[in-house]
Amino acid sequence: MTASRTLPAHLAHPFSPRGRLDPYPAYRWLREHDPVHFDVTSRMWLLTTHADCALALRDPRFSAALGQRERVRDDELPPSMLTTDPPEHQRLRSPGALLMGPAAIRGISGGIAAEIERVLDGLAGRERIEATADIGEPLATGVLAELFGLPPADRAAFAVLAARVSVNLDPLAGPQAAAAGRAAMGELTRFLGDRADAAAEAVRATAASASTAAATGSTGSAGSAAAADTAGGSPFGRLAADDRLTRAEMLGIASLTVVGGWKPLAEMVGNALHRLLPRKDAAEQVRESHEAAVSAVDELLRLESPIPFTARVTTEEVRLDGGVIPAGARVLALVGAANRDPAVFAEPDELVVSRAPNPHLAFGAGTHLCLGAPLVRQAGALLLGGLLTRYPELRPVGDPPVWAPSMVPRRLTGFTLTT
Ligand code: HEM
């Protein structure tokens, strides 16, 4: 094992309360001086270069299943793709794409656009807007409601449950918060389970009437092709109607989507506006084209991702340029550090809306690459473009926001805006 170096005393440890407010000086030092660092405090190996993080996310010697098991302590999260390695992982991920893959998102793109219009409408005439409570959370609730086909009457209860299960993301959550998160997970699973049969039935009924119409020729071939493409019902209904999964697996994937998706999407908004609003030129680019807005979402996630690291455990000894990690070691790929690696990104601390290529790791990489990424890009770009177009004077007001002490998601508190 290579001797690890110690972070200089003047730099706050990135997991300490002070370091969590601004982890970047420590990230930079680690990347430059000890890129394969054994952290005595957490007893984990910290990877900070883009090359090492990308390798850890793609190389099967770094197990996500073991990493999640370590991370969630004794929490019994239902089985899902995030808690499994290949080949089991692919068996769960393929049906998961029915819920949030690109085709699923295309099928509900009209609904997503309407949800975003509703969020924007809700801001009209408001003097004070809280970035997360008034924009991020309604956005996350609206787009996930589209995935799950939730009627308006279910949304308030869903939003409360989604907020409560989000504590499962935070590795620093104490035992009480973790127990509350587990209880909420049970309630969320029941909530989704209660709606799964009707959602699946709606999909089967639409498929049956589409095939009857095709048999009688009443829609014509173009009509039946279109019906097959959008295949009625919600993406959740298509997942629930799929017979490749057990019911527990299906609900595990559905609840993982809420745990992994709702809060990061909600918090992405404040993190993004914090960097974007002071840059008039960048805001102008986002306003002017949807492509620029999509590119901005990636760039803003590169700079301030709500998910700054992810855990793995080595299944055998791994030799990297910066050191040797033993078998069975707990490893954190600090993607927040990798995303500012000057070896890959010119001007790594700057917002460059048109950055291309932009191989950031904010959505992970390899087998476990975020399945929600197409949804995040589409919803994020529509939201940012719509916000800046409808509210061109949108700006921060009051005291500057501060970074919350939580580690996952990395998020701002007290970010107030006015139009
Ligand atoms: C800004 C918002 C988001 C960020 C930054 C983000 C980031 C990530 C990252 C880093 C991973 C990989 C974790 C690992 O390798 O251990 C991941 C996985 C995943 N994400 Fe996201 N995510 C976001 C939003 C969403 C949304 C909205 C959804 C669902 C609608 C979602 C669904 C998933 C799923 C299902 C996985 C597991 C994929 C697998 O294991 O194969 N995410 N996400």
Short mmCIF file of C-alpha atoms and ligand atoms in Angstrom, two decimals:
data_model
loop_
_atom_site.label_atom_id
_atom_site.label_comp_id
_atom_site.label_asym_id
_atom_site.label_seq_id
_atom_site.Cartn_x
_atom_site.Cartn_y
_atom_site.Cartn_z
CA MET A 1 0.00 0.00 0.00
CA THR A 2 1.36 3.49 -0.86
CA ALA A 3 1.75 5.88 2.11
CA SER A 4 -0.96 8.51 1.92
CA ARG A 5 -0.20 12.14 2.58
CA THR A 6 -2.01 14.37 5.03
CA LEU A 7 -4.11 17.32 4.02
CA PRO A 8 -2.31 20.52 5.18
CA ALA A 9 -3.79 22.01 8.36
CA HIS A 10 -4.91 25.24 6.69
CA LEU A 11 -7.25 23.31 4.36
CA ALA A 12 -10.59 22.19 5.77
CA HIS A 13 -11.27 18.48 5.30
CA PRO A 14 -13.92 18.27 2.55
CA PHE A 15 -16.30 16.36 4.85
CA SER A 16 -15.85 18.67 7.87
CA PRO A 17 -18.54 21.30 8.49
CA ARG A 18 -16.26 24.06 7.11
CA GLY A 19 -15.06 21.92 4.19
CA ARG A 20 -18.60 21.09 3.16
CA LEU A 21 -19.24 24.80 2.56
CA ASP A 22 -16.34 24.97 0.11
CA PRO A 23 -14.69 21.62 -0.59
CA TYR A 24 -12.84 22.83 -3.68
CA PRO A 25 -9.53 23.95 -2.10
CA ALA A 26 -9.17 20.50 -0.47
CA TYR A 27 -10.23 18.76 -3.68
CA ARG A 28 -7.57 20.71 -5.59
CA TRP A 29 -4.83 19.85 -3.10
CA LEU A 30 -5.76 16.16 -3.15
CA ARG A 31 -5.90 16.06 -6.94
CA GLU A 32 -2.47 17.69 -7.20
CA HIS A 33 -0.64 16.04 -4.28
CA ASP A 34 -2.33 12.76 -3.43
CA PRO A 35 -4.89 11.73 -6.06
CA VAL A 36 -5.30 8.25 -4.54
CA HIS A 37 -5.70 9.32 -0.94
CA PHE A 38 -6.47 7.16 2.09
CA ASP A 39 -8.57 9.33 4.37
CA VAL A 40 -8.01 8.30 7.98
CA THR A 41 -11.15 10.11 9.16
CA SER A 42 -13.63 8.22 6.99
CA ARG A 43 -11.31 5.22 6.38
CA MET A 44 -12.09 5.55 2.71
CA TRP A 45 -9.95 6.01 -0.39
CA LEU A 46 -10.67 9.33 -2.06
CA LEU A 47 -10.20 9.62 -5.83
CA THR A 48 -10.07 13.16 -7.20
CA THR A 49 -8.73 13.10 -10.76
CA HIS A 50 -11.07 12.75 -13.71
CA ALA A 51 -9.11 9.76 -15.02
CA ASP A 52 -9.28 7.83 -11.73
CA CYS A 53 -12.94 8.64 -11.04
CA ALA A 54 -13.94 7.68 -14.58
CA LEU A 55 -12.00 4.42 -14.22
CA ALA A 56 -13.59 3.59 -10.86
CA LEU A 57 -17.06 4.18 -12.31
CA ARG A 58 -16.40 1.99 -15.35
CA ASP A 59 -14.14 -0.79 -14.05
CA PRO A 60 -15.86 -3.93 -12.66
CA ARG A 61 -13.17 -4.23 -9.97
CA PHE A 62 -15.02 -1.37 -8.25
CA SER A 63 -18.32 -2.84 -7.04
CA ALA A 64 -21.33 -0.54 -6.78
CA ALA A 65 -23.35 -3.24 -5.01
CA LEU A 66 -20.79 -3.49 -2.21
CA GLY A 67 -20.35 0.30 -2.24
CA GLN A 68 -24.06 0.90 -1.70
CA ARG A 69 -24.21 -1.73 1.02
CA GLU A 70 -21.44 0.06 2.91
CA ARG A 71 -22.98 3.44 2.34
CA VAL A 72 -26.47 2.69 3.49
CA ARG A 73 -25.25 1.07 6.69
CA ASP A 74 -27.98 -1.27 7.88
CA ASP A 75 -30.72 0.34 5.77
CA GLU A 76 -32.55 -2.23 3.76
CA LEU A 77 -33.15 -0.44 0.53
CA PRO A 78 -35.18 -2.55 -1.89
CA PRO A 79 -33.12 -4.22 -4.64
CA SER A 80 -32.54 -1.92 -7.60
CA MET A 81 -29.98 -1.35 -10.32
CA LEU A 82 -28.00 0.99 -8.09
CA THR A 83 -27.43 -1.75 -5.52
CA THR A 84 -26.42 -4.49 -7.97
CA ASP A 85 -23.44 -5.30 -10.23
CA PRO A 86 -23.55 -6.91 -13.70
CA PRO A 87 -25.05 -9.20 -14.87
CA GLU A 88 -27.89 -8.78 -12.33
CA HIS A 89 -27.69 -5.02 -12.82
CA GLN A 90 -28.64 -5.17 -16.51
CA ARG A 91 -31.62 -7.41 -15.76
CA LEU A 92 -33.03 -4.62 -13.57
CA ARG A 93 -31.84 -1.64 -15.61
CA SER A 94 -33.41 -2.71 -18.94
CA PRO A 95 -36.98 -2.60 -17.62
CA GLY A 96 -36.05 0.54 -15.63
CA ALA A 97 -35.63 2.29 -18.99
CA LEU A 98 -39.39 1.88 -19.51
CA LEU A 99 -39.85 4.33 -16.66
CA MET A 100 -37.21 6.93 -17.51
CA GLY A 101 -35.32 6.03 -20.71
CA PRO A 102 -35.25 8.42 -23.69
CA ALA A 103 -38.36 6.88 -25.33
CA ALA A 104 -40.33 7.22 -22.09
CA ILE A 105 -39.33 10.88 -21.84
CA ARG A 106 -40.27 11.53 -25.49
CA GLY A 107 -43.69 10.05 -24.80
CA ILE A 108 -44.39 12.53 -21.98
CA SER A 109 -42.56 15.56 -23.37
CA GLY A 110 -45.83 17.50 -23.79
CA GLY A 111 -46.73 16.80 -20.17
CA ILE A 112 -43.28 17.88 -18.96
CA ALA A 113 -43.53 21.15 -20.91
CA ALA A 114 -46.98 21.78 -19.41
CA GLU A 115 -45.66 21.09 -15.88
CA ILE A 116 -42.88 23.61 -16.42
CA GLU A 117 -45.34 26.23 -17.67
CA ARG A 118 -47.33 25.67 -14.48
CA VAL A 119 -44.21 26.22 -12.34
CA LEU A 120 -43.44 29.42 -14.26
CA ASP A 121 -47.05 30.64 -13.99
CA GLY A 122 -46.86 30.18 -10.23
CA LEU A 123 -44.05 32.75 -10.00
CA ALA A 124 -45.97 35.60 -11.67
CA GLY A 125 -46.35 38.66 -9.47
CA ARG A 126 -44.26 37.15 -6.65
CA GLU A 127 -41.88 39.54 -4.89
CA ARG A 128 -39.88 36.86 -3.14
CA ILE A 129 -39.25 33.46 -4.64
CA GLU A 130 -37.44 30.67 -2.79
CA ALA A 131 -35.36 28.84 -5.40
CA THR A 132 -35.92 25.36 -3.99
CA ALA A 133 -39.39 25.61 -2.44
CA ASP A 134 -41.00 27.65 -5.21
CA ILE A 135 -39.18 26.42 -8.32
CA GLY A 136 -37.08 23.28 -7.74
CA GLU A 137 -39.53 21.23 -5.69
CA PRO A 138 -42.63 21.99 -7.83
CA LEU A 139 -40.53 21.14 -10.89
CA ALA A 140 -39.39 17.81 -9.43
CA THR A 141 -42.90 16.93 -8.25
CA GLY A 142 -44.42 17.86 -11.60
CA VAL A 143 -42.03 15.88 -13.78
CA LEU A 144 -42.07 12.80 -11.54
CA ALA A 145 -45.87 13.03 -11.45
CA GLU A 146 -45.75 12.75 -15.25
CA LEU A 147 -43.53 9.66 -15.05
CA PHE A 148 -45.85 8.05 -12.53
CA GLY A 149 -49.07 9.33 -14.15
CA LEU A 150 -50.23 10.83 -10.83
CA PRO A 151 -53.47 12.81 -10.86
CA PRO A 152 -53.41 16.32 -9.29
CA ALA A 153 -55.09 15.01 -6.13
CA ASP A 154 -52.09 12.73 -5.38
CA ARG A 155 -49.35 15.26 -5.84
CA ALA A 156 -49.22 16.95 -2.43
CA ALA A 157 -48.93 13.59 -0.65
CA PHE A 158 -46.34 12.44 -3.18
CA ALA A 159 -44.23 15.59 -2.66
CA VAL A 160 -44.24 15.09 1.13
CA LEU A 161 -43.16 11.45 0.76
CA ALA A 162 -40.49 12.34 -1.81
CA ALA A 163 -39.02 14.94 0.55
CA ARG A 164 -39.05 12.47 3.44
CA VAL A 165 -37.31 9.63 1.55
CA SER A 166 -34.59 12.01 0.33
CA VAL A 167 -32.79 11.69 3.65
CA ASN A 168 -31.68 8.27 2.38
CA LEU A 169 -29.27 10.07 0.05
CA ASP A 170 -27.26 11.66 2.82
CA PRO A 171 -24.46 9.49 4.25
CA LEU A 172 -24.20 11.88 7.21
CA ALA A 173 -27.80 11.39 8.29
CA GLY A 174 -27.76 10.32 11.95
CA PRO A 175 -29.49 7.13 13.18
CA GLN A 176 -32.77 8.92 13.92
CA ALA A 177 -32.96 10.56 10.49
CA ALA A 178 -31.94 7.28 8.84
CA ALA A 179 -34.74 5.44 10.68
CA ALA A 180 -37.23 8.12 9.57
CA GLY A 181 -35.94 7.73 6.01
CA ARG A 182 -36.48 3.96 6.17
CA ALA A 183 -40.03 4.38 7.45
CA ALA A 184 -40.74 6.89 4.68
CA MET A 185 -39.36 4.44 2.14
CA GLY A 186 -41.90 1.87 3.29
CA GLU A 187 -44.71 4.40 2.93
CA LEU A 188 -43.51 5.45 -0.53
CA THR A 189 -43.35 1.83 -1.66
CA ARG A 190 -46.94 1.31 -0.46
CA PHE A 191 -48.06 4.56 -2.13
CA LEU A 192 -46.60 3.45 -5.47
CA GLY A 193 -47.76 -0.15 -4.98
CA ASP A 194 -51.35 1.07 -4.47
CA ARG A 195 -51.22 2.77 -7.87
CA ALA A 196 -49.25 0.17 -9.84
CA ASP A 197 -52.12 -2.14 -10.86
CA ALA A 198 -54.32 0.64 -12.23
CA ALA A 199 -51.31 2.15 -14.04
CA ALA A 200 -50.49 -1.23 -15.64
CA GLU A 201 -54.15 -1.78 -16.56
CA ALA A 202 -54.29 1.60 -18.35
CA VAL A 203 -51.30 0.55 -20.47
CA ARG A 204 -52.81 -2.85 -21.32
CA ALA A 205 -56.19 -1.31 -22.18
CA THR A 206 -54.61 1.22 -24.54
CA ALA A 207 -52.48 -1.48 -26.16
CA ALA A 208 -55.60 -3.66 -26.63
CA SER A 209 -57.65 -0.88 -28.21
CA ALA A 210 -54.70 0.09 -30.44
CA SER A 211 -54.39 -3.47 -31.73
CA THR A 212 -58.18 -3.69 -32.31
CA ALA A 213 -58.02 -0.43 -34.26
CA ALA A 214 -55.07 -1.75 -36.27
CA ALA A 215 -56.94 -5.03 -37.02
CA THR A 216 -60.03 -3.18 -38.23
CA GLY A 217 -57.87 -0.68 -40.10
CA SER A 218 -59.64 2.23 -38.40
CA THR A 219 -56.45 4.23 -37.70
CA GLY A 220 -54.51 3.35 -40.83
CA SER A 221 -50.90 2.18 -40.63
CA ALA A 222 -49.51 5.60 -39.69
CA GLY A 223 -52.04 5.84 -36.85
CA SER A 224 -51.23 2.42 -35.41
CA ALA A 225 -47.49 3.10 -35.59
CA ALA A 226 -48.00 6.33 -33.68
CA ALA A 227 -50.16 4.52 -31.11
CA ALA A 228 -47.47 1.89 -30.62
CA ASP A 229 -44.80 4.57 -30.23
CA THR A 230 -46.54 6.51 -27.49
CA ALA A 231 -48.24 3.34 -26.13
CA GLY A 232 -50.86 5.03 -23.87
CA GLY A 233 -50.72 5.16 -20.07
CA SER A 234 -47.77 6.37 -18.04
CA PRO A 235 -44.13 5.22 -18.08
CA PHE A 236 -44.82 3.80 -14.60
CA GLY A 237 -47.69 1.80 -16.07
CA ARG A 238 -45.36 0.35 -18.69
CA LEU A 239 -42.86 -0.63 -15.99
CA ALA A 240 -45.63 -2.14 -13.86
CA ALA A 241 -47.04 -4.08 -16.84
CA ASP A 242 -43.64 -5.54 -17.73
CA ASP A 243 -43.32 -9.18 -16.70
CA ARG A 244 -39.52 -9.35 -16.48
CA LEU A 245 -39.50 -8.16 -12.86
CA THR A 246 -40.99 -9.36 -9.60
CA ARG A 247 -43.32 -6.88 -7.95
CA ALA A 248 -40.69 -6.10 -5.26
CA GLU A 249 -38.09 -5.40 -7.95
CA MET A 250 -40.51 -3.20 -9.90
CA LEU A 251 -41.33 -1.20 -6.78
CA GLY A 252 -37.64 -1.06 -5.82
CA ILE A 253 -36.83 0.60 -9.14
CA ALA A 254 -39.80 2.96 -8.89
CA SER A 255 -38.87 4.07 -5.37
CA LEU A 256 -35.17 4.43 -6.25
CA THR A 257 -36.29 6.84 -8.97
CA VAL A 258 -37.95 9.00 -6.35
CA VAL A 259 -35.05 8.80 -3.83
CA GLY A 260 -32.39 9.41 -6.48
CA GLY A 261 -34.37 11.82 -8.64
CA TRP A 262 -36.68 14.15 -6.73
CA LYS A 263 -34.29 15.97 -4.41
CA PRO A 264 -31.30 16.22 -6.79
CA LEU A 265 -33.58 17.64 -9.49
CA ALA A 266 -35.14 20.07 -7.01
CA GLU A 267 -31.75 21.25 -5.72
CA MET A 268 -30.15 21.46 -9.14
CA VAL A 269 -32.26 24.55 -9.83
CA GLY A 270 -30.81 26.75 -7.05
CA ASN A 271 -27.27 25.49 -7.66
CA ALA A 272 -27.64 26.36 -11.36
CA LEU A 273 -29.24 29.79 -10.92
CA HIS A 274 -26.59 30.73 -8.38
CA ARG A 275 -23.91 30.36 -11.07
CA LEU A 276 -25.99 31.47 -14.04
CA LEU A 277 -27.73 34.68 -12.92
CA PRO A 278 -24.58 36.75 -12.28
CA ARG A 279 -23.40 35.93 -15.82
CA LYS A 280 -25.57 38.04 -18.15
CA ASP A 281 -23.82 36.69 -21.26
CA ALA A 282 -24.46 33.08 -20.26
CA ALA A 283 -28.09 33.85 -19.33
CA GLU A 284 -28.54 35.42 -22.77
CA GLN A 285 -27.24 32.26 -24.47
CA VAL A 286 -29.66 30.09 -22.47
CA ARG A 287 -32.57 32.39 -23.36
CA GLU A 288 -31.72 32.28 -27.04
CA SER A 289 -31.56 28.60 -27.85
CA HIS A 290 -32.75 25.32 -26.41
CA GLU A 291 -29.47 23.65 -27.47
CA ALA A 292 -27.51 26.24 -25.47
CA ALA A 293 -29.84 25.65 -22.51
CA VAL A 294 -29.20 21.87 -22.65
CA SER A 295 -25.46 22.50 -22.85
CA ALA A 296 -25.78 24.91 -19.89
CA VAL A 297 -27.49 22.23 -17.79
CA ASP A 298 -24.50 19.92 -18.28
CA GLU A 299 -22.03 22.70 -17.58
CA LEU A 300 -23.86 23.84 -14.45
CA LEU A 301 -23.99 20.26 -13.20
CA ARG A 302 -20.27 19.97 -13.86
CA LEU A 303 -19.65 23.00 -11.66
CA GLU A 304 -22.12 22.34 -8.85
CA SER A 305 -23.63 18.91 -8.99
CA PRO A 306 -26.09 17.94 -6.26
CA ILE A 307 -24.37 14.52 -6.15
CA PRO A 308 -20.67 15.23 -5.54
CA PHE A 309 -19.46 11.65 -5.01
CA THR A 310 -20.44 8.04 -5.25
CA ALA A 311 -19.23 4.94 -3.39
CA ARG A 312 -17.62 1.71 -4.53
CA VAL A 313 -15.76 -1.21 -2.87
CA THR A 314 -12.80 -2.90 -4.60
CA THR A 315 -13.19 -6.60 -5.31
CA GLU A 316 -9.40 -7.01 -5.81
CA GLU A 317 -6.24 -4.92 -5.49
CA VAL A 318 -6.22 -2.04 -8.00
CA ARG A 319 -3.03 -0.25 -9.12
CA LEU A 320 -3.53 3.34 -10.22
CA ASP A 321 -0.83 5.85 -11.22
CA GLY A 322 -1.20 7.63 -7.88
CA GLY A 323 -1.24 4.57 -5.60
CA VAL A 324 -2.42 1.04 -4.92
CA ILE A 325 -5.85 0.39 -3.42
CA PRO A 326 -6.15 -2.95 -1.59
CA ALA A 327 -8.98 -5.43 -2.17
CA GLY A 328 -12.11 -4.83 -0.09
CA ALA A 329 -11.38 -1.10 0.29
CA ARG A 330 -14.11 1.53 0.45
CA VAL A 331 -13.60 4.07 -2.31
CA LEU A 332 -15.28 7.39 -3.01
CA ALA A 333 -15.15 8.71 -6.56
CA LEU A 334 -15.29 12.46 -5.83
CA VAL A 335 -16.91 13.50 -9.08
CA GLY A 336 -17.21 17.08 -7.78
CA ALA A 337 -13.39 17.17 -7.79
CA ALA A 338 -13.01 15.27 -11.09
CA ASN A 339 -15.36 17.74 -12.77
CA ARG A 340 -12.88 20.55 -12.13
CA ASP A 341 -9.76 18.66 -13.19
CA PRO A 342 -7.70 21.05 -15.36
CA ALA A 343 -6.25 18.06 -17.21
CA VAL A 344 -9.67 17.65 -18.84
CA PHE A 345 -11.46 20.99 -18.50
CA ALA A 346 -9.89 24.30 -19.60
CA GLU A 347 -10.79 27.07 -17.12
CA PRO A 348 -12.24 24.42 -14.81
CA ASP A 349 -13.81 26.84 -12.29
CA GLU A 350 -15.52 28.95 -14.96
CA LEU A 351 -18.99 28.59 -16.45
CA VAL A 352 -18.59 28.03 -20.20
CA VAL A 353 -22.08 27.42 -21.57
CA SER A 354 -20.88 26.19 -24.95
CA ARG A 355 -18.23 23.83 -23.49
CA ALA A 356 -17.79 20.90 -25.91
CA PRO A 357 -16.90 18.21 -25.35
CA ASN A 358 -18.01 18.21 -21.73
CA PRO A 359 -17.20 14.76 -20.33
CA HIS A 360 -18.31 15.66 -16.79
CA LEU A 361 -19.12 12.88 -14.34
CA ALA A 362 -22.06 14.56 -12.57
CA PHE A 363 -24.33 11.78 -13.88
CA GLY A 364 -21.72 9.11 -13.10
CA ALA A 365 -20.34 6.99 -15.95
CA GLY A 366 -20.31 3.41 -17.21
CA THR A 367 -22.85 0.82 -16.14
CA HIS A 368 -24.60 2.99 -13.55
CA LEU A 369 -24.74 6.18 -15.64
CA CYS A 370 -27.77 8.10 -14.38
CA LEU A 371 -30.89 6.74 -16.08
CA GLY A 372 -32.65 10.04 -15.33
CA ALA A 373 -30.11 12.12 -17.30
CA PRO A 374 -32.32 12.65 -20.41
CA LEU A 375 -35.15 13.81 -18.15
CA VAL A 376 -32.87 16.14 -16.17
CA ARG A 377 -31.44 17.67 -19.37
CA GLN A 378 -34.83 18.20 -20.97
CA ALA A 379 -36.65 19.50 -17.90
CA GLY A 380 -33.65 21.58 -16.76
CA ALA A 381 -33.19 23.24 -20.14
CA LEU A 382 -36.90 24.02 -20.54
CA LEU A 383 -37.07 25.42 -17.04
CA LEU A 384 -33.96 27.62 -17.28
CA GLY A 385 -34.87 28.88 -20.77
CA GLY A 386 -38.48 29.55 -19.72
CA LEU A 387 -37.48 31.28 -16.47
CA LEU A 388 -35.04 33.65 -18.13
CA THR A 389 -37.43 34.43 -20.99
CA ARG A 390 -40.50 35.07 -18.89
CA TYR A 391 -38.67 36.75 -16.03
CA PRO A 392 -35.70 38.53 -17.65
CA GLU A 393 -35.10 40.57 -14.48
CA LEU A 394 -34.89 37.49 -12.22
CA ARG A 395 -32.15 38.19 -9.64
CA PRO A 396 -31.04 37.26 -6.11
CA VAL A 397 -32.36 39.38 -3.26
CA GLY A 398 -31.54 39.66 0.45
CA ASP A 399 -28.67 37.87 2.16
CA PRO A 400 -26.51 35.67 -0.07
CA PRO A 401 -27.45 31.98 0.08
CA VAL A 402 -25.21 29.55 1.97
CA TRP A 403 -24.26 25.96 1.19
CA ALA A 404 -26.13 23.53 3.42
CA PRO A 405 -24.04 21.27 5.69
CA SER A 406 -25.48 18.13 4.04
CA MET A 407 -23.12 16.30 1.68
CA VAL A 408 -25.65 14.69 -0.64
CA PRO A 409 -27.32 16.52 -2.15
CA ARG A 410 -24.95 19.48 -2.23
CA ARG A 411 -27.41 22.34 -2.07
CA LEU A 412 -27.94 25.98 -1.19
CA THR A 413 -30.14 27.27 1.59
CA GLY A 414 -31.81 30.66 1.79
CA PHE A 415 -31.56 31.39 -1.93
CA THR A 416 -34.22 34.04 -2.46
CA LEU A 417 -34.97 35.63 -5.81
CA THR A 418 -37.17 38.38 -7.12
CA THR A 419 -38.55 39.12 -10.58
C1 HEM B 1 -29.57 16.72 -11.24
C2 HEM B 1 -30.13 15.58 -10.96
C3 HEM B 1 -29.42 14.27 -10.90
C4 HEM B 1 -28.09 13.97 -10.71
C5 HEM B 1 -26.94 14.94 -10.48
C6 HEM B 1 -27.97 12.52 -10.76
C7 HEM B 1 -26.77 11.84 -10.61
C8 HEM B 1 -26.64 10.46 -10.64
C9 HEM B 1 -25.41 9.74 -10.47
C10 HEM B 1 -24.05 10.37 -10.16
C11 HEM B 1 -25.67 8.42 -10.60
C12 HEM B 1 -24.67 7.26 -10.54
C13 HEM B 1 -24.52 6.72 -9.15
C14 HEM B 1 -23.43 5.68 -9.08
O1 HEM B 1 -22.74 5.40 -10.06
O2 HEM B 1 -23.24 5.13 -7.98
C15 HEM B 1 -27.09 8.29 -10.84
C16 HEM B 1 -27.75 7.09 -11.00
C17 HEM B 1 -29.10 7.00 -11.20
N1 HEM B 1 -30.00 8.03 -11.35
FE1 HEM B 1 -29.58 10.00 -11.29
N2 HEM B 1 -29.20 11.98 -10.98
C18 HEM B 1 -30.11 13.01 -11.08
C19 HEM B 1 -31.45 12.89 -11.31
C20 HEM B 1 -32.10 11.72 -11.54
C21 HEM B 1 -33.50 11.61 -11.87
C22 HEM B 1 -34.45 12.80 -12.04
C23 HEM B 1 -33.77 10.29 -11.96
C24 HEM B 1 -35.07 9.60 -12.29
C25 HEM B 1 -36.10 10.16 -12.85
C26 HEM B 1 -32.56 9.55 -11.72
C27 HEM B 1 -32.42 8.20 -11.73
C28 HEM B 1 -31.24 7.51 -11.54
C29 HEM B 1 -31.16 6.06 -11.51
C30 HEM B 1 -32.31 5.08 -11.68
C31 HEM B 1 -29.81 5.74 -11.29
C32 HEM B 1 -29.20 4.34 -11.15
C33 HEM B 1 -28.71 3.85 -12.49
C34 HEM B 1 -28.03 2.51 -12.39
O3 HEM B 1 -27.60 2.12 -11.30
O4 HEM B 1 -27.93 1.83 -13.42
N3 HEM B 1 -31.55 10.46 -11.47
N4 HEM B 1 -27.66 9.55 -10.88
#
